[in-house]
PDB file of C-alpha atoms in Angstrom:
ATOM      1  CA  MET A   1      12.739   9.924  15.436  1.00 60.00           C
ATOM      2  CA  ALA A   2      14.558   6.922  16.902  1.00 65.00           C
ATOM      3  CA  GLU A   3      12.515   7.420  20.074  1.00 76.00           C
ATOM      4  CA  ALA A   4       9.343   6.761  18.059  1.00 72.00           C
ATOM      5  CA  PHE A   5      10.572   3.243  17.219  1.00 77.00           C
ATOM      6  CA  LYS A   6      11.456   2.224  20.789  1.00 81.00           C
ATOM      7  CA  ASP A   7       8.370   0.049  21.316  1.00 83.00           C
ATOM      8  CA  TRP A   8       8.605  -1.750  17.960  1.00 88.00           C
ATOM      9  CA  ARG A   9       8.800  -5.514  17.929  1.00 88.00           C
ATOM     10  CA  TRP A  10       9.527  -7.928  15.093  1.00 87.00           C
ATOM     11  CA  PRO A  11       5.902  -8.034  13.803  1.00 86.00           C
ATOM     12  CA  ASP A  12       5.969  -4.247  13.369  1.00 89.00           C
ATOM     13  CA  THR A  13       9.204  -4.378  11.397  1.00 91.00           C
ATOM     14  CA  ALA A  14       7.917  -7.281   9.293  1.00 90.00           C
ATOM     15  CA  LEU A  15       4.674  -5.446   8.516  1.00 90.00           C
ATOM     16  CA  LEU A  16       6.560  -2.267   7.617  1.00 94.00           C
ATOM     17  CA  GLY A  17       8.777  -4.277   5.263  1.00 94.00           C
ATOM     18  CA  ALA A  18       5.702  -5.867   3.691  1.00 93.00           C
ATOM     19  CA  ALA A  19       4.018  -2.467   3.276  1.00 95.00           C
ATOM     20  CA  LEU A  20       7.113  -0.968   1.639  1.00 96.00           C
ATOM     21  CA  ALA A  21       7.556  -3.989  -0.639  1.00 95.00           C
ATOM     22  CA  ALA A  22       3.884  -3.781  -1.646  1.00 95.00           C
ATOM     23  CA  THR A  23       4.320  -0.067  -2.388  1.00 96.00           C
ATOM     24  CA  TYR A  24       7.243  -0.906  -4.669  1.00 96.00           C
ATOM     25  CA  ALA A  25       5.221  -3.667  -6.372  1.00 95.00           C
ATOM     26  CA  ASP A  26       2.328  -1.256  -6.933  1.00 94.00           C
ATOM     27  CA  THR A  27       4.651   1.317  -8.507  1.00 96.00           C
ATOM     28  CA  GLU A  28       6.404  -1.150 -10.786  1.00 96.00           C
ATOM     29  CA  THR A  29       3.210  -2.869 -11.933  1.00 95.00           C
ATOM     30  CA  THR A  30       1.668   0.559 -12.611  1.00 94.00           C
ATOM     31  CA  LYS A  31       4.608   1.355 -14.881  1.00 96.00           C
ATOM     32  CA  GLY A  32       4.085  -1.948 -16.685  1.00 94.00           C
ATOM     33  CA  ALA A  33       0.350  -1.354 -17.064  1.00 91.00           C
ATOM     34  CA  LEU A  34       0.982   2.111 -18.497  1.00 93.00           C
ATOM     35  CA  LYS A  35       3.428   0.644 -21.037  1.00 93.00           C
ATOM     36  CA  ARG A  36       0.724  -1.828 -22.105  1.00 90.00           C
ATOM     37  CA  GLY A  37      -1.706   1.026 -22.762  1.00 89.00           C
ATOM     38  CA  GLY A  38      -3.382   1.293 -19.374  1.00 87.00           C
ATOM     39  CA  LYS A  39      -4.276   4.549 -17.667  1.00 86.00           C
ATOM     40  CA  GLU A  40      -3.627   5.671 -14.113  1.00 87.00           C
ATOM     41  CA  ALA A  41      -6.881   5.894 -12.121  1.00 81.00           C
ATOM     42  CA  ASN A  42      -5.522   8.268  -9.469  1.00 84.00           C
ATOM     43  CA  PRO A  43      -6.636  11.778 -10.459  1.00 88.00           C
ATOM     44  CA  LEU A  44      -3.734  13.336  -8.533  1.00 92.00           C
ATOM     45  CA  LEU A  45      -1.232  11.700 -10.894  1.00 93.00           C
ATOM     46  CA  GLY A  46      -3.092  12.074 -14.184  1.00 92.00           C
ATOM     47  CA  GLU A  47      -3.758   9.343 -16.736  1.00 91.00           C
ATOM     48  CA  GLN A  48      -0.154   8.967 -17.984  1.00 94.00           C
ATOM     49  CA  PRO A  49       2.286   9.887 -15.200  1.00 96.00           C
ATOM     50  CA  SER A  50       5.990   9.473 -15.867  1.00 96.00           C
ATOM     51  CA  GLY A  51       7.986   6.763 -14.164  1.00 95.00           C
ATOM     52  CA  SER A  52       9.756   9.368 -12.047  1.00 96.00           C
ATOM     53  CA  ASP A  53       6.405  10.866 -10.972  1.00 96.00           C
ATOM     54  CA  LEU A  54       5.290   7.390  -9.886  1.00 97.00           C
ATOM     55  CA  ASP A  55       8.582   6.875  -8.031  1.00 97.00           C
ATOM     56  CA  LYS A  56       8.177  10.224  -6.253  1.00 97.00           C
ATOM     57  CA  ALA A  57       4.602   9.405  -5.248  1.00 95.00           C
ATOM     58  CA  ALA A  58       5.725   6.000  -3.937  1.00 96.00           C
ATOM     59  CA  LEU A  59       8.575   7.569  -1.968  1.00 97.00           C
ATOM     60  CA  ILE A  60       6.230  10.111  -0.397  1.00 96.00           C
ATOM     61  CA  GLY A  61       3.735   7.354   0.409  1.00 95.00           C
ATOM     62  CA  ALA A  62       6.436   5.143   1.920  1.00 96.00           C
ATOM     63  CA  GLY A  63       7.729   8.033   4.030  1.00 96.00           C
ATOM     64  CA  LEU A  64       4.277   8.945   5.293  1.00 95.00           C
ATOM     65  CA  THR A  65       3.502   5.296   6.058  1.00 95.00           C
ATOM     66  CA  THR A  66       6.721   4.893   8.033  1.00 95.00           C
ATOM     67  CA  ALA A  67       6.340   8.186   9.898  1.00 93.00           C
ATOM     68  CA  GLY A  68       2.693   7.556  10.675  1.00 93.00           C
ATOM     69  CA  ALA A  69       3.354   4.029  11.892  1.00 93.00           C
ATOM     70  CA  ALA A  70       6.201   5.197  14.116  1.00 92.00           C
ATOM     71  CA  TYR A  71       3.885   7.308  16.254  1.00 89.00           C
ATOM     72  CA  LEU A  72       0.939   4.931  16.584  1.00 90.00           C
ATOM     73  CA  SER A  73       0.225   2.419  19.331  1.00 88.00           C
ATOM     74  CA  PRO A  74       1.304  -1.134  18.430  1.00 88.00           C
ATOM     75  CA  GLN A  75      -2.266  -2.246  17.623  1.00 86.00           C
ATOM     76  CA  ASP A  76      -3.035   0.820  15.483  1.00 88.00           C
ATOM     77  CA  ARG A  77       0.395   0.571  13.824  1.00 91.00           C
ATOM     78  CA  ARG A  78      -0.299  -3.011  12.807  1.00 89.00           C
ATOM     79  CA  ARG A  79      -3.729  -2.044  11.486  1.00 87.00           C
ATOM     80  CA  LEU A  80      -2.198   0.741   9.393  1.00 90.00           C
ATOM     81  CA  LEU A  81       0.647  -1.385   8.039  1.00 92.00           C
ATOM     82  CA  GLY A  82      -1.667  -4.325   7.346  1.00 89.00           C
ATOM     83  CA  ALA A  83      -4.076  -2.004   5.517  1.00 88.00           C
ATOM     84  CA  VAL A  84      -1.306  -0.460   3.407  1.00 91.00           C
ATOM     85  CA  THR A  85       0.036  -3.913   2.569  1.00 91.00           C
ATOM     86  CA  GLY A  86      -3.410  -5.206   1.613  1.00 89.00           C
ATOM     87  CA  LEU A  87      -4.260  -2.130  -0.435  1.00 87.00           C
ATOM     88  CA  ARG A  88      -0.971  -1.956  -2.335  1.00 91.00           C
ATOM     89  CA  THR A  89      -0.804  -5.711  -2.935  1.00 91.00           C
ATOM     90  CA  THR A  90      -4.319  -5.712  -4.379  1.00 88.00           C
ATOM     91  CA  VAL A  91      -3.509  -2.725  -6.594  1.00 87.00           C
ATOM     92  CA  ALA A  92      -0.329  -4.429  -7.811  1.00 90.00           C
ATOM     93  CA  TYR A  93      -2.318  -7.566  -8.642  1.00 88.00           C
ATOM     94  CA  GLU A  94      -4.931  -5.525 -10.505  1.00 85.00           C
ATOM     95  CA  ASN A  95      -2.193  -3.651 -12.405  1.00 86.00           C
ATOM     96  CA  ALA A  96      -0.494  -6.886 -13.427  1.00 88.00           C
ATOM     97  CA  HIS A  97      -3.778  -8.305 -14.752  1.00 83.00           C
ATOM     98  CA  LEU A  98      -5.025  -5.145 -16.435  1.00 80.00           C
ATOM     99  CA  ASP A  99      -6.640  -5.524 -19.839  1.00 77.00           C
ATOM    100  CA  PRO A 100      -5.989  -2.159 -21.504  1.00 72.00           C
ATOM    101  CA  THR A 101      -8.394  -3.027 -24.325  1.00 72.00           C
ATOM    102  CA  GLY A 102     -11.295  -3.345 -21.880  1.00 68.00           C
ATOM    103  CA  LYS A 103     -13.568  -0.580 -20.655  1.00 68.00           C
ATOM    104  CA  PRO A 104     -11.707   1.764 -18.288  1.00 62.00           C
ATOM    105  CA  LYS A 105     -12.872   1.697 -14.686  1.00 65.00           C
ATOM    106  CA  ALA A 106     -14.099   4.758 -12.857  1.00 65.00           C
ATOM    107  CA  PHE A 107     -11.904   5.861  -9.953  1.00 61.00           C
ATOM    108  CA  ALA A 108     -14.394   4.574  -7.362  1.00 64.00           C
ATOM    109  CA  GLU A 109     -14.749   1.224  -9.150  1.00 68.00           C
ATOM    110  CA  ALA A 110     -10.975   0.914  -9.422  1.00 67.00           C
ATOM    111  CA  LEU A 111     -10.730   1.346  -5.632  1.00 68.00           C
ATOM    112  CA  LEU A 112     -13.302  -1.276  -4.609  1.00 66.00           C
ATOM    113  CA  LYS A 113     -11.034  -4.362  -4.603  1.00 68.00           C
ATOM    114  CA  PRO A 114      -8.054  -2.495  -3.104  1.00 71.00           C
ATOM    115  CA  LEU A 115     -10.251  -1.192  -0.274  1.00 67.00           C
ATOM    116  CA  ILE A 116     -11.400  -4.719   0.441  1.00 69.00           C
ATOM    117  CA  GLY A 117      -7.731  -5.761   0.442  1.00 70.00           C
ATOM    118  CA  ALA A 118      -6.962  -2.921   2.865  1.00 69.00           C
ATOM    119  CA  ALA A 119      -9.754  -4.008   5.214  1.00 72.00           C
ATOM    120  CA  ILE A 120      -8.518  -7.596   5.204  1.00 70.00           C
ATOM    121  CA  GLY A 121      -4.938  -6.404   5.747  1.00 70.00           C
ATOM    122  CA  ALA A 122      -5.970  -4.155   8.649  1.00 69.00           C
ATOM    123  CA  PHE A 123      -7.814  -7.020  10.297  1.00 67.00           C
ATOM    124  CA  GLY A 124      -4.912  -9.432   9.791  1.00 67.00           C
ATOM    125  CA  GLY A 125      -2.327  -6.891  10.906  1.00 63.00           C
ATOM    126  CA  SER A 126      -4.216  -6.059  14.054  1.00 60.00           C
ATOM    127  CA  TYR A 127      -5.676  -9.355  15.158  1.00 60.00           C
ATOM    128  CA  GLY A 128      -3.459 -11.897  13.484  1.00 57.00           C
ATOM    129  CA  LEU A 129      -0.397 -10.576  15.330  1.00 55.00           C
ATOM    130  CA  LYS A 130      -2.154  -9.549  18.554  1.00 56.00           C
ATOM    131  CA  LYS A 131      -0.333 -12.039  20.788  1.00 55.00           C
ATOM    132  CA  PHE A 132       3.101 -10.684  19.828  1.00 52.00           C
TER     133      PHE A 132
END
């Protein structure tokens, strides 16, 4: 596996750190939203997953992100890590500002803003760090 990281430079490591931190923020804000009466929108986890189920899902996601990024070209790696960072950061923001008394969002509606965040992150990760 160490061979897969041989062409990494500081922007790759910084983006991986940001993606992992955003994954943690998403998990922790999801736990907080659930405690305030919110419901998980991901059908794979169910409406009220336990904290340990959320931690397991985050760990699997972090592992897959790291492994996937390790084997991509630098430009594709930065797109992936920027997208994950944008997606998870947007989800964490949405979780932190959730109004559990409001109308629940459909899964597709709940994904709209995070997908926009992912697109912006992919663009920034790929083109914003292109010269490095």
